[in-house]
Short mmCIF file of C-alpha atoms in Angstrom, two decimals:
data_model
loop_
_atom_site.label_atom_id
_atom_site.label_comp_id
_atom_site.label_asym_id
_atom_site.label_seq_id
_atom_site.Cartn_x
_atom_site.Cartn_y
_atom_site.Cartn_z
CA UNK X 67 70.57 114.60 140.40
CA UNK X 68 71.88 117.42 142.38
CA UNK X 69 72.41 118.16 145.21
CA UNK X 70 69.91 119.94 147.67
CA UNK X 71 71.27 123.52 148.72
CA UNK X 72 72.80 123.88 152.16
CA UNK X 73 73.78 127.81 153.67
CA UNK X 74 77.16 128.39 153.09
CA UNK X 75 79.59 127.89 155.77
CA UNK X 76 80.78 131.32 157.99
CA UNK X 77 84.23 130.19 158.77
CA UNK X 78 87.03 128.09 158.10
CA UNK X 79 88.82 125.43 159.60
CA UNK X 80 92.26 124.80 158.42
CA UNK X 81 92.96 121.23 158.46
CA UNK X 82 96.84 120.05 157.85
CA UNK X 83 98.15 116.08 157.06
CA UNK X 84 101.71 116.63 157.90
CA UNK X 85 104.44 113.62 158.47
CA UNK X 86 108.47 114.80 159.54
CA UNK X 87 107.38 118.50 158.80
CA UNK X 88 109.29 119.80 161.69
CA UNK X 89 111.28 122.58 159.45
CA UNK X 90 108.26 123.53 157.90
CA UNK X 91 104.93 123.09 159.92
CA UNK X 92 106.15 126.07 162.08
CA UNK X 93 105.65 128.49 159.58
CA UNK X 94 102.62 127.18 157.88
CA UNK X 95 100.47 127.02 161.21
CA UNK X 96 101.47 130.80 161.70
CA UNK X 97 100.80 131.65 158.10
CA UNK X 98 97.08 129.61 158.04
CA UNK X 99 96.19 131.36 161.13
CA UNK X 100 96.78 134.99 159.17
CA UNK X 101 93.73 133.51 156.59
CA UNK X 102 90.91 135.60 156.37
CA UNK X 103 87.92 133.86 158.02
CA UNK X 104 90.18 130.68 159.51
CA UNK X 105 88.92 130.48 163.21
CA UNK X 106 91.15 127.08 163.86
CA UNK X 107 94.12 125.43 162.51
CA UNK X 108 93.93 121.39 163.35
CA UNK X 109 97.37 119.52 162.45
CA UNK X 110 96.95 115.56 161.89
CA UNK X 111 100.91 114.58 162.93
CA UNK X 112 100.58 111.06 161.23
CA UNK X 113 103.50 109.27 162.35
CA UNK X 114 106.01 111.83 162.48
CA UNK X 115 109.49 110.62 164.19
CA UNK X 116 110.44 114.28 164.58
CA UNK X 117 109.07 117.21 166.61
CA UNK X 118 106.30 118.19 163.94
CA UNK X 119 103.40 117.72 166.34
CA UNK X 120 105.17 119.76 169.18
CA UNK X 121 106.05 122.70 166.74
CA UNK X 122 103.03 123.12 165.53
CA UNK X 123 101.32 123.30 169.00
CA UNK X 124 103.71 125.69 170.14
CA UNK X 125 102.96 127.99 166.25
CA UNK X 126 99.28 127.70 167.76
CA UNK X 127 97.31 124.69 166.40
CA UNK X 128 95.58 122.12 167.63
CA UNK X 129 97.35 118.41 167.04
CA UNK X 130 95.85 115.02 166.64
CA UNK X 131 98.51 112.28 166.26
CA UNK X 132 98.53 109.17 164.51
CA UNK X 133 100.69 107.00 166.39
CA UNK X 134 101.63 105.41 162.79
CA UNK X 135 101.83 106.60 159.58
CA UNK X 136 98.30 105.96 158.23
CA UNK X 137 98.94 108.08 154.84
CA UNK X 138 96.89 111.60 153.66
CA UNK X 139 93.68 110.58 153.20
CA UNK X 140 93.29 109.00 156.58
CA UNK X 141 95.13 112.31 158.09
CA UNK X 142 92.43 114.23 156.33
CA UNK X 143 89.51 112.49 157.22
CA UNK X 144 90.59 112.21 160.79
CA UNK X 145 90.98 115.81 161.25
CA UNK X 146 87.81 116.35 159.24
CA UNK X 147 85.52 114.03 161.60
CA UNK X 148 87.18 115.37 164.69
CA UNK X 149 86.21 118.92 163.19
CA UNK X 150 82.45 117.12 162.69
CA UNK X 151 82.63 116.36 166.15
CA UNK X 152 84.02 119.43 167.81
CA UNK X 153 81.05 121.15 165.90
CA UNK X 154 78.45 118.45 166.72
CA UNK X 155 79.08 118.52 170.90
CA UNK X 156 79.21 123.11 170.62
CA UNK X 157 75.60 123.10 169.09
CA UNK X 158 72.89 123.76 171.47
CA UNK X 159 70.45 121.14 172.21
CA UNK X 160 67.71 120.58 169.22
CA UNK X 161 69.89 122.67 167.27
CA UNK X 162 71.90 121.76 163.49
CA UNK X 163 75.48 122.43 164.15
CA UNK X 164 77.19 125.02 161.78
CA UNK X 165 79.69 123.43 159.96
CA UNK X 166 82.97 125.14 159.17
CA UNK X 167 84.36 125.24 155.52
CA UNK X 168 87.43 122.76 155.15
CA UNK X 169 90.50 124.21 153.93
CA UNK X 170 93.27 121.66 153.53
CA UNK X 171 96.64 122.57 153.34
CA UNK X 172 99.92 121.12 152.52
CA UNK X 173 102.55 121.52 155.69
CA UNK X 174 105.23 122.36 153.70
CA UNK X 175 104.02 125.05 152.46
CA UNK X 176 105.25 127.29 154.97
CA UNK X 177 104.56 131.76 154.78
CA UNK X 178 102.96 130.93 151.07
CA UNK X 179 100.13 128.78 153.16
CA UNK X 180 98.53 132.31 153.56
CA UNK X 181 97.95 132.79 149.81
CA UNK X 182 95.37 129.71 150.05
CA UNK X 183 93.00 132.63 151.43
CA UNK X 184 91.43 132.81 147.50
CA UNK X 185 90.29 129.39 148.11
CA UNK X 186 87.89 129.91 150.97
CA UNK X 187 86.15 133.16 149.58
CA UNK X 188 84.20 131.48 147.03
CA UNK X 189 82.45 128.41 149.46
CA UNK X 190 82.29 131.44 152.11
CA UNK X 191 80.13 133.39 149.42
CA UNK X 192 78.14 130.27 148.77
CA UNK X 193 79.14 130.37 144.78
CA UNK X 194 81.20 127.18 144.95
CA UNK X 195 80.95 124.04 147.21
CA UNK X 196 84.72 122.93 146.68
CA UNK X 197 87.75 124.93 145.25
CA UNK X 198 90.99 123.30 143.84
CA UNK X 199 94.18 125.49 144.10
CA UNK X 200 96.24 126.09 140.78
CA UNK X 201 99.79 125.97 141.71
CA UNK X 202 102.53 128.35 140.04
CA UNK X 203 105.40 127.02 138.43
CA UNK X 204 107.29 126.08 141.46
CA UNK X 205 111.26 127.90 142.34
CA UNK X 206 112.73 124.87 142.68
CA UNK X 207 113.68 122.72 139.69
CA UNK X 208 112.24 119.15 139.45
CA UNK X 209 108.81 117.10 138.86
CA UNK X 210 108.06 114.07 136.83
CA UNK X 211 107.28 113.51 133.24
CA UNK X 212 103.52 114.27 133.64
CA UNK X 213 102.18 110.23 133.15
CA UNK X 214 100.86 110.44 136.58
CA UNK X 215 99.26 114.22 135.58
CA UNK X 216 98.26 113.15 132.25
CA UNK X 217 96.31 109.76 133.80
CA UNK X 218 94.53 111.74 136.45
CA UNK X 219 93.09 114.53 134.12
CA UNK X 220 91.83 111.92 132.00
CA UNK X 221 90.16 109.89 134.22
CA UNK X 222 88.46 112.64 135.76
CA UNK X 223 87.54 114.27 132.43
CA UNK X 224 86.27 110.75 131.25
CA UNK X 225 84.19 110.38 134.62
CA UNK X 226 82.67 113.63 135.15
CA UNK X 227 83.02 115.83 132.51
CA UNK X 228 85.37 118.52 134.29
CA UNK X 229 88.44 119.89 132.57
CA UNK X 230 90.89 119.90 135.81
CA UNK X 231 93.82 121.83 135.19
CA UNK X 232 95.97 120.58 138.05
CA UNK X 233 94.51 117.25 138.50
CA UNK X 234 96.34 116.20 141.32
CA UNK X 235 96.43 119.79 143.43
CA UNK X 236 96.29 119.01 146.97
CA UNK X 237 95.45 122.75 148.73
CA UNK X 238 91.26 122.49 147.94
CA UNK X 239 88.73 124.24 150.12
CA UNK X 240 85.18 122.00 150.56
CA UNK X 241 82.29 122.69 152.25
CA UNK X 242 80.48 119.94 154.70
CA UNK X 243 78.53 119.03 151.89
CA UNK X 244 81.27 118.25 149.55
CA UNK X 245 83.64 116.58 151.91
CA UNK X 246 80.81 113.96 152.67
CA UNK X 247 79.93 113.68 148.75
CA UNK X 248 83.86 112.68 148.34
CA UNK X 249 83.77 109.61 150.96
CA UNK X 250 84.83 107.19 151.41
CA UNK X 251 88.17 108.69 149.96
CA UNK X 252 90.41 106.53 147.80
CA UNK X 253 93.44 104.77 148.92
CA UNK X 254 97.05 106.97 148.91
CA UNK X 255 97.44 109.13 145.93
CA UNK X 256 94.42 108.28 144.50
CA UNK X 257 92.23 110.97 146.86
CA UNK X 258 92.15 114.07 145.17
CA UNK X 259 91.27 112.44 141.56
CA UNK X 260 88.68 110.46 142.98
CA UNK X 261 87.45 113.48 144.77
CA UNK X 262 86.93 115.71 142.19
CA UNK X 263 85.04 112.92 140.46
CA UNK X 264 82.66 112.33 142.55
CA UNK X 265 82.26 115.30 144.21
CA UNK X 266 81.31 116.45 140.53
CA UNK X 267 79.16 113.75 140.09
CA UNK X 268 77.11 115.10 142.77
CA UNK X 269 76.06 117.70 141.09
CA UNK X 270 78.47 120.09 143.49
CA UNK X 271 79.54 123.24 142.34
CA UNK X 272 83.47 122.68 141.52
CA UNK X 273 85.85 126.17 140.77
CA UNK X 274 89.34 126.40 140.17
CA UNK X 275 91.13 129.06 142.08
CA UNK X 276 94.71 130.22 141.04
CA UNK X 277 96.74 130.78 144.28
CA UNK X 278 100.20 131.55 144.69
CA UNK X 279 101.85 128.67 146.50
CA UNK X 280 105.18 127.18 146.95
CA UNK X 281 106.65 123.68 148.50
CA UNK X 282 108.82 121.25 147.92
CA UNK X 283 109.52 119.25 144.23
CA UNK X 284 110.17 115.66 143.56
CA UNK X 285 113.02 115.13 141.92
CA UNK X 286 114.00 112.70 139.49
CA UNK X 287 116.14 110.08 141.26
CA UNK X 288 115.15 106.74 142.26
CA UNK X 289 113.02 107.35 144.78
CA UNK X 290 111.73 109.52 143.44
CA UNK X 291 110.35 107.30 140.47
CA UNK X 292 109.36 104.95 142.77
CA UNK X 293 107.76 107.55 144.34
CA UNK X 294 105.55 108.14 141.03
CA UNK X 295 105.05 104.72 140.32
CA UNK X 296 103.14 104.38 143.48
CA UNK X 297 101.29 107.52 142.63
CA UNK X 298 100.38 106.29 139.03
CA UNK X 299 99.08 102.96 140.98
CA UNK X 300 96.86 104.92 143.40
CA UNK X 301 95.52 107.51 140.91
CA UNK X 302 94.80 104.06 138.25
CA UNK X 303 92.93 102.25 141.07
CA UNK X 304 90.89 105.29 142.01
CA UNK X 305 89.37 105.67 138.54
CA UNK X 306 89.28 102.19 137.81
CA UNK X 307 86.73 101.84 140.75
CA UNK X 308 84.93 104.63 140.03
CA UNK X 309 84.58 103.29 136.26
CA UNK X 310 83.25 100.21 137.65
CA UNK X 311 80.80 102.21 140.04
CA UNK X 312 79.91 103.67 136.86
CA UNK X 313 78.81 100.46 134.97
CA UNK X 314 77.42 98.95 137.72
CA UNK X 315 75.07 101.76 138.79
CA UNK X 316 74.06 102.20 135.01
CA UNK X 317 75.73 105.40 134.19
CA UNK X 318 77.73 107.12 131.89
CA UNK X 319 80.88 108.31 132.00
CA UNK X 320 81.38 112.22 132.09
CA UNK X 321 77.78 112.65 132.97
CA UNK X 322 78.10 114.89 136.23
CA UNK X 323 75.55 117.34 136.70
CA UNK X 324 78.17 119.09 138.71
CA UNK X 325 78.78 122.83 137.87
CA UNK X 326 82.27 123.34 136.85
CA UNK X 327 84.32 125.85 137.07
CA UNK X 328 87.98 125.45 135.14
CA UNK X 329 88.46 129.37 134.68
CA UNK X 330 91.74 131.20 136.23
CA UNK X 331 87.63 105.08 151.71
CA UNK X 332 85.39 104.97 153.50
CA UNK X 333 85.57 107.24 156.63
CA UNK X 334 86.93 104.25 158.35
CA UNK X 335 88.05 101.96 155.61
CA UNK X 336 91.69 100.99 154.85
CA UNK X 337 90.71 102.17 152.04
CA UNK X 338 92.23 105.63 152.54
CA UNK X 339 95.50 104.39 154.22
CA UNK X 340 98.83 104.36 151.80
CA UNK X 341 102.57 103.74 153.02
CA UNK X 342 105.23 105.32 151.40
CA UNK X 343 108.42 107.10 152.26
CA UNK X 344 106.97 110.53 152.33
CA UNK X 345 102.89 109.97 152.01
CA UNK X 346 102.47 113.98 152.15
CA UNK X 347 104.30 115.45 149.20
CA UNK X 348 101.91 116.58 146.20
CA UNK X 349 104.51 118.29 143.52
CA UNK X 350 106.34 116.85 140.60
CA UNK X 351 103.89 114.44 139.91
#
């Protein structure tokens, strides 16, 4: 069944997981601030042991800190309910807070963070209640060997019926409504799979924007594999519970009533908390 409409969102918040970003957060605060329609930038520092959370108040945004690394999809969801929050306490009395579009970015992105401006327009415009970045081939040599890429598009296509080109793109742009439709969010790398699923599955409009973006690549040494191993883990458990959810609630696979759009844990679960040498880094996979 889908969804009931909601008015679209008038601005954006920019909301960025970052852990030991300090060369990098700088420059992507300053560039997300330049994005059309962004009226705050809110960095989650999850256990950095460098300056990250300093730098990026001093480039302009406002910092939560996790005293411990509690992985992505916790960062995320904390700066998303603080956002909720924030939003909740500025309403008037008697009156529905307006809820800001959520625009997640990667902090090591740094000046190309501005070119994630084509994701808000579309959940700004009302024509799309989540976007998913497509990501250039990236400068720097690297990346895996696509199991991890080739599980994830699989299971979602299996699941929901969407066609995701970049299954595992972390820069996505979601709208109150969507955010909530994704929780609770899966465990470590398993988030954005599992959110396009069932964000999909609730009969959300889902568009895929091509944006010109650039960060860091995993290489190919050992830790780097291990790196993907854990990935292939997370990404296998997400779908695996969702295929379960699936049976159990009497549905079938790749039935979202989702629109789609492939054209160029529980919000306090430990569900959502990974640990892993760099939880932040999205390329290569």
């Amino acid at each position: 069944m889908s969804a009931q409409p909601h008015p679209a969102p008038e601005a954006v918040a920019a909301i960025i997981p970052a852990m030991n970003e300090s060369q990098r957060i700088g420059a992507t605060v300053a560039a997300a601030k330049q994005i059309p329609g962004v009226d705050m930038v809110l960095v989650v520092d999850d256990g950095s042991v460098d300056d990250t959370g300093t730098l990026a108040r001093r480039a302009g945004a406002e910092v939560i800190t996790h005293p411990k690394n509690k992985g992505k999809a916790a960062a995320m969801m904390t700066g998303a309910f603080a956002l909720r929050n924030r939003e909740i306490s500025d309403a008037d009395p008697g009156v529905d807070p307006h809820h800001r579009a959520l625009l997640f970015i990667d902090g090591d992105l740094e000046d190309s963070a501005m070119n994630t401006a084509p994701l808000a327009e579309p959940v700004l415009a009302g024509r799309a209640d989540m976007t998913i970045a497509i990501l250039p081939v990236q400068k720097r040599k690297g990346g895996g060997f696509g199991f991890v890429v080739g599980l994830a598009k699989k299971g979602i296509a299996e699941l929901s019926g969407f066609d995701a080109t970049q299954p595992l793109s972390g820069m996505r742009c979601l709208s109150r409504e969507a955010f909530d439709a994704a929780l609770p969010f899966a465990a470590g790398w398993g988030v954005e799979a599992a959110m396009t699923i069932d964000v999909v599955n609730a009969g959300l409009r889902v568009e895929e924007v091509e944006c010109d973006l650039h960060h860091r690549v995993t290489g190919r040494d050992l830790k780097a594999q291990l790196h993907r191993a854990a990935q292939y883990r997370d990404v296998a458990r997400a779908i695996l519970v969702r295929r379960l959810r699936a049976k159990r609630n009497g549905g079938t696979p790749g039935g979202g009533s989702g629109s789609a759009d492939s054209t160029p844990a529980d919000s306090g679960s430990s569900e959502s908390t990974q640990n892993s040498s760099d939880p932040h880094k999205e390329t290569g996979k």
